[in-house]
Every structure is written in structure tokens, then in C-alpha cells.
């Protein structure tokens, strides 16, 4: 559902304007209700339609709570999960703690990742993208499944 990369400016209150091409599908899919949480591997945010997030949350909750690694993931992902709703102008308000975690200021990048979106600081994304391009140019660094893919 989500693909592509959009450069967007957050407003002074920390609101993100969801691109027009996503608004109608989101309204139909999840009543324009989203969930944002942190990415535990990168300093960015993950934004899910609420119905997609609920499936993920069930899986996270089912992890064994006596396993310390599982508890950390539960605390980080569910603990930071925040409900968002598009306002009449197609914007969502991103809470300050989430913006701080991802280093989001004015210029951000919203990236489609299939069933979810990622939200990055523009400068952080550009730096990370360049690092990724270095690794991708080294075929021995790619999984076998990707090496057999023809683009």
C-alpha cells in the first residue's frame, strides 16, 4: 500500500501532513487512525494503520515476558506506541517524545514500506541512505535471495 519517498515539513506544533495519495486509502482502511512507535534499530518512527498495528501488537504481547530481550522489545515498541488520527486537513500531531527520539525537526522524509511508513529526519535519512548504498554496492554483503533478484 505504501511506497515512495516524500519530503515534508513539520509545522511549528509538530504536525505532519500526510500526503494526499495516502489519505483516502487510510480513511477506507482504518478510519484514518494510525499508530506511531519507535524503530528499535534506527532513529526513525514507524507509522502503521491501526489495524496493521493491532496484529503486530498481538504478536509482541505473545512473546514470553520472562525473556529479557522480549520484555525490552515489548517495553520499547508498545510503550512508545501512540495513537494518531488525521485531522480535517490530513495532518497528525506527533508527540514530542517521539519527535525527540527520531531527531525530527522541520524537514522530514516519509517513506513507504509496504504496510507501514517510516518517518526520518531528512539529514539522518540522507546519511543512512548513503551508508546503505555503500553496502549494496558490495555483492558479498547481500543475502542470496537478493542476489538472484533481477531489477
Backbone as a ProteinNet text record, in pm:
[ID]
protein_1_A
[PRIMARY]
XXXXXXXXXXXXXXXXXXXXXXXXXXXXXXXXXXXXXXXXXXXXXXXXXXXXXXXXXXXXXXXXXXXXXXXXXXXXXXXXXXXXXXXXXXXXXXXXXXXXXXXXXXXXXXXXXXXXXXXXXXXXXXXXXXXXXXXXXXXXXXXXXXXXXXX
[TERTIARY]
81.9	0	86.2	189.3	272.5	403.7	434.6	565.2	601.3	730.1	777.5	831.7	891.3	957.8	907.5	870.2	819.1	894.4	940.8	998.4	884.3	876.8	766.9	825.7	759.4	798.5	698.2	749.7	662.8	631	510.5	480.2	535.1	518.3	575.7	521.6	401.8	341.9	379.9	456.3	494.9	393.1	314.4	215.6	275.5	240.8	285.4	166.9	179.7	73.8	93.5	-1.5	4	-20.6	64.1	45	-95.8	-147.2	-283.2	-307.2	-207.9	-228.1	-255	-220	-243	-371.2	-424.3	-536.7	-662	-704.4	-826.1	-808.7	-698.5	-680.3	-678	-617.3	-615.2	-755.1	-833	-970.2	-1050.7	-1033.4	-1106.4	-1053.2	-923.3	-858.9	-874.8	-857.7	-851.8	-921.8	-1011.3	-1081.5	-987	-875.5	-774.1	-710.2	-708.6	-644	-511.8	-406.6	-271.8	-209.6	-100.3	-21.1	124	190.1	332.9	409.7	524.8	614.3	757.3	851.5	991.4	1037.8	1139.9	1209.9	1325.7	1337.8	1442.1	1579.1	1585.1	1711.8	1767.5	1681.1	1719.6	1650.7	1704.1	1642.1	1538	1430.4	1318.2	1190.6	1077.5	948.3	884	807.9	727.5	582.2	511.8	372	288.2	193.2	108.9	-37.8	-114.3	-259.7	-295.9	-393.3	-422.6	-449.5	-516.7	-546.7	-418.7	-320.6	-192	-118.1	-119.4	-50	-110.2	-241.7	-306	-258.8	-236.4	-184	-41.6	38.5	177.2	179.4	95	92.6	54.8	-39.4	-75.9	45.8	124.1	242.9	347.1	362.3	459.1	413.9	285.5	232.1	246.1	244.1	253.5	396.1	492.7	630.6	641.4	731.7	744.5	797.4	717.5	755.3	870.2	906	1019.8	1151.6	1143.8	1262.6	1303.2	1421.5	1460.8	1461.7	1504.5	1505.9	1363.5	1273.6	1133.7	1071.8	1101	1047.5	1096.4	1223.6	1276.4	1198.4	1176.9	1102.9	960.3	894.5	758.7	755.8	848.5	851.1	877.6	970.7	1005	895.9	849.2	752.5	612.3	562.3	426.7	428.4	534	542.7	546.7	605.8	612.1	497.2	418.6	309.4	209.8	178.3	90.5	-15.7	-140.3	-249.8	-249.2	-266.8	-272.9	-399.6	-455.6	-573.1	-558.2	-587.1	-579.5	-684.4	-643.5	-739.7	-805.8	-889.5	-961.5	-871.1	-748.5	-652	-555.4	-579.5	-493.9	-361.8	-359.3	-236.3	-251	-135.8	-131.8	-32.4	-62.8	26.2	119.2	248.2	348.1	391.4	375.3	412.9	562.8	593.3	731.2	829.4	796.6	894.4	930.3	833.5	863.2	948.6	916.4	996.5	1140.3	1156.3	1291	1369.1	1305.9	1373	1430.2	1349.7	1389.6	1464.7	1484.7	1555.8	1480.8	1347.6	1266.1	1253.8	1288.1	1269.2	1179.9	1219.6	1131.3	1128.1	1245	1249.8	1254.5	1154.4	1145.4	1122.9	1143.1	1120.4	1023.6	915.6	817	836.8	863.7	898.5	801.9	740.5	652.5	731.4	681	745.3	641.8	554.3	452.3	334.9	328.2	215.5	236.2	351	378.4	456.4	469.6	550.7	664.7	776.3	883.9	897.7	923.2	942	1081.1	1160.1	1300.6	1325.9	1423.3	1483.2	1545.6	1530	1583.9	1735.2	1806.3	1952.4	1994.1	1922.5	1956.6	1930.4	1817.4	1788	1894	1931.4	2028.8	2161.8	2202.8	2325.7	2313.6	2203.1	2181.8	2170.4	2099	2084.3	2221	2309.6	2442.7	2518.9	2504	2567.6	2511.2	2379.1	2316.1	2366.2	2381.3	2427.4	2568.3	2650.1	2785.5	2779.1	2692.6	2680.5	2620	2518.8	2451.6	2547.3	2644.1	2738.6	2840.1	2834.1	2923.4	2841.3	2838.1	2750.6	2766.3	2886.1	2905.1	2833.3	2783.6	2711.1	2560.5	2513.1	2370.3	2329.4	2209.1	2158.7	2144.3	2156.9	2146.8	2017	1906.9	1776.9	1778.8	1850.1	1857.6	1952.2	2053.7	2148.5	2085.6	1983.3	1918.4	1803.6	1771.6	1663.2	1711.8	1631.9	1669.8	1575.8	1633.6	1554.2	1547.9
-119.8	0	126.1	128.5	247.7	225.2	314.4	311.1	452.3	471	601.5	681.8	794	880.2	1022.4	1086.6	1223.3	1310.2	1425.2	1523.8	1612.8	1631	1706.1	1795.5	1906.1	1991.9	1975.5	1951.1	1953.9	2099.5	2125.6	2263.3	2290.1	2411.5	2453.1	2372.8	2314.9	2235.4	2087.7	2050.5	1910.3	1827.7	1893.1	1819.7	1781.3	1661.3	1605.4	1597.6	1658.2	1648.6	1518.1	1428.4	1300.7	1330.4	1277.9	1304.3	1266.9	1346.5	1329.9	1188.8	1130	997.2	888.7	912.9	813.9	839.7	958.7	994.9	910.8	900.2	823.8	675.4	612.7	471.6	453.1	545.3	534.1	550.2	639.4	658.4	529.4	464	340.7	223.8	214.4	100.3	101.1	217.3	220	341.2	402.8	519.2	634.1	642.1	747.8	745.1	626.1	609.8	537.4	592.5	539.6	517.3	443.2	424.8	450.8	533.5	560.3	503.1	446.5	397.8	414.5	384.5	398.1	274.6	291.9	180.1	148	23.7	-11.3	-27.6	-30	-46.5	85.2	181.1	308.8	422	542.2	659	717.9	641.8	687.8	636.5	680.9	635.5	541.5	446.8	356.6	399.5	415.2	458.2	352.9	297	189	231.1	183.3	189.8	111.3	155.2	94.2	-56.1	-99.8	-242.8	-325	-272.1	-341.3	-346.3	-234.3	-228.6	-328.6	-340.2	-430.7	-575	-615.5	-750	-763.8	-663.1	-665.5	-664.8	-581.9	-574.1	-708.4	-779	-911.7	-1005.2	-999.7	-1085.3	-1044.9	-915.5	-867.4	-907.4	-891.7	-928.4	-1077.8	-1158.3	-1304.3	-1351.8	-1263.4	-1302.7	-1336	-1426.2	-1465.3	-1349.2	-1307.4	-1190.9	-1219.2	-1346	-1377.4	-1375.7	-1357.8	-1345.9	-1198.6	-1164.5	-1023.3	-949	-1014.7	-948.8	-919.8	-1015.3	-995.5	-881.7	-875.8	-767.3	-631.5	-624.6	-496.9	-453.8	-546.1	-513.4	-471.5	-544.5	-508.1	-367.3	-339	-206.6	-95.9	-120.9	-16.5	5.9	-100.5	-83.8	-49.3	-126.3	-98.6	25.7	40	155.8	288.6	291.2	415.4	429.3	324.4	328.8	437.3	520.6	635.4	638.8	650.1	660.9	799.8	801.7	926.2	924.9	1040.6	1048.8	1169.1	1147.7	1257.9	1362.2	1488.4	1595.1	1631.1	1731.9	1771.1	1815.9	1852	1894.7	1783.5	1661.5	1549.3	1547.3	1606.8	1611.1	1525.2	1480	1412	1487.2	1493.5	1557.4	1451.6	1471.1	1377.7	1422.9	1339.3	1378.2	1410.8	1502.6	1547.3	1432.3	1336.4	1228.1	1149.2	1127.1	1055.4	1142.2	1270.3	1360.3	1367.1	1372.6	1378.5	1250.8	1135.6	1008.1	1003.9	1045	1035.9	1159.6	1256.9	1378.7	1458.3	1457.2	1524.9	1673.1	1752.6	1896.5	1938.6	2035.7	2082.9	1989.7	1958.6	1879.2	1730	1657.7	1514	1441.5	1311.1	1225.4	1116.1	1100.7	995.5	891.3	768.3	663.6	546.4	511.1	395.7	267.1	174.2	44.2	-67.2	-59.6	-163.4	-136.9	-208.8	-195.9	-88	-21.6	83.4	195.1	304.5	418.1	435.2	488.4	528.6	679.4	742.2	886.1	915.1	983.6	1011.9	1162.1	1204	1335.3	1333.7	1441.1	1442.1	1421.6	1489.9	1476.4	1336.1	1279	1144.6	1042.4	1057.4	965.1	974.1	1094.4	1109	1044.8	1059.3	997.4	844.7	794.7	649.9	591.8	661.8	616	599.3	696.7	687.8	567.5	540.6	421.5	294.3	289.9	172.5	150.8	259.2	246.9	190	223.4	166.5	14.8	-31.2	-174.8	-247.2	-189.1	-252.5	-268.6	-180.7	-190.5	-303.7	-370.2	-482.1	-611.4	-683.6	-800.9	-905.2	-919.7	-1020.5	-983.5	-862.1	-816.8	-843.3	-886.8	-907.4	-1052.2	-1072.6	-1209.4	-1276.7	-1407.9	-1483.1	-1453.2	-1437.8	-1411.8	-1283.8	-1184	-1057.6	-1066.9	-1146.1	-1158.1	-1221.4	-1304.8	-1370.7	-1286.8	-1176.7	-1091.1	-1007.8	-997.9	-909.4	-789.6	-672.9	-549.8	-486.9
0	0	0	83.5	93.1	20.4	-70.6	-135.8	-178.9	-196.9	-238.5	-121.9	-156.7	-60.4	-79.9	29.8	24.1	122.9	78.1	169	216.2	346.9	408.1	516.6	543.8	655.1	768.6	888.8	1006.9	1035.7	1085.8	1124.3	1264.5	1312.1	1441	1558.2	1543.9	1652.2	1644.9	1542.9	1528.9	1452.2	1368.8	1289	1154.2	1111.8	985.5	891.5	774	672.5	595.7	609.3	536.8	388.3	299.5	156.4	109.6	20	-31.1	-83.7	-151.7	-211.7	-108	18.4	124.3	202.8	196.9	284.5	259.4	134.5	105.1	137.8	94.7	133	284.9	357.1	503.1	561.9	506.9	555.7	537.3	423.6	395.6	477.8	488.8	553.3	704.7	765.7	912.3	972.8	898	951.6	982.4	909.4	926.3	1065	1126.8	1258	1238.4	1296.3	1281.6	1418.1	1419.4	1540.7	1502.8	1581.1	1561.3	1679.4	1651.1	1755.8	1708.2	1795.3	1757.3	1682.8	1602.5	1540.7	1634.5	1676.4	1772.5	1706.6	1574.4	1503.3	1450.3	1425.5	1365.7	1441.5	1429.5	1492.7	1397.8	1379.5	1298.2	1363.6	1311.3	1361.7	1261.3	1313.1	1231.9	1248.4	1136.7	1141.2	1069.5	1143.8	1093.1	1090.1	991.7	1005	1131.7	1205.6	1335.7	1324.2	1217.8	1204	1184.3	1112.7	1095.9	1230.1	1302	1430.3	1529.2	1532.2	1628.1	1608.6	1484.3	1457.4	1511	1489.7	1538.4	1690.5	1750.5	1896.5	1958.4	1898.2	1949.1	1950.5	1843.8	1834.8	1939.2	1959.1	2058.9	2199.2	2226.5	2357.9	2384.7	2278.9	2294.3	2322.9	2309.7	2341	2489.1	2525.5	2666.8	2751.8	2848.3	2928.7	3024.9	3044.2	3129.6	3052.1	2921.3	2839.1	2838	2888.8	2898.6	2765.2	2657.8	2526.4	2479.3	2501.2	2463	2543.6	2672.4	2757	2709.3	2671	2620.1	2496	2403	2280.5	2314.7	2404.8	2445.3	2502.7	2592.3	2655.5	2554.5	2463.8	2367.5	2263.6	2200	2091.7	2141.5	2236.6	2286.9	2375.5	2454	2543.3	2470.9	2351.5	2274	2174.7	2157.6	2059.8	2098.4	2000.2	2022.2	1913.3	1954.3	1858.3	1795.8	1665.2	1589.1	1504.6	1482.2	1395.6	1303.9	1176.1	1081.3	1115.4	1116.6	1139.2	1005.6	1004.3	883.4	770.5	801.4	699.4	661.1	709.5	674.5	748.6	868.5	947.8	1072.4	1124.4	1253.3	1341.1	1469.2	1565	1622.2	1602.9	1654.4	1793.5	1894.7	2030.3	2040.6	2129.1	2148	2175	2264	2288.7	2162.7	2075.4	1951.3	1858.2	1849.7	1765.4	1816	1947.7	2005.2	1975.9	1992.2	1966.8	1824.5	1728.7	1588.1	1539.6	1626.4	1586.1	1481.2	1489.8	1389.1	1421.7	1324	1336.2	1221.7	1143.5	1037.4	916.1	859.4	736.9	768.9	717.8	741.1	609.3	613.1	497.4	540.4	465	488.7	379.5	421.9	327.5	339.3	226.7	223.3	233.4	315.1	333.9	329.2	230.9	218.6	310.3	422.4	514.5	619.7	616.5	713.7	646.6	720.7	678	776.4	728.9	817.4	807.5	920.7	924.6	978.7	898.4	928.6	928	1006.8	988.9	850	774.9	638.5	639.2	726.1	727.3	771.4	868	913.6	802.6	732.1	622.9	513.9	473.7	366	403.7	527.8	575	573	625.7	630.4	489.2	402.2	262.9	197.8	218	158.8	214.2	343.8	402.2	339.8	322.6	261.7	118.9	44.9	-93.2	-100	-3.2	2.4	20.5	109.6	136.3	16.7	-45	-158.8	-276.1	-287.5	-399.2	-379.4	-265	-236.2	-237.6	-350.7	-364.3	-254.6	-198.3	-94.7	35.2	44.5	163.6	154.5	38.8	17.3	44.9	99.3	114.5	-22.8	-25.1	-150.5	-224.1	-150.4	-214.1	-295.4	-247.2	-320.3	-440.3	-430	-539.6	-662.1	-641.3	-755	-813.2	-752	-799.6	-916.9	-1020.2	-1130.9	-1129	-1138.5	-1135.2	-1270.8
[MASK]
+++++++++++++++++++++++++++++++++++++++++++++++++++++++++++++++++++++++++++++++++++++++++++++++++++++++++++++++++++++++++++++++++++++++++++++++++++++++

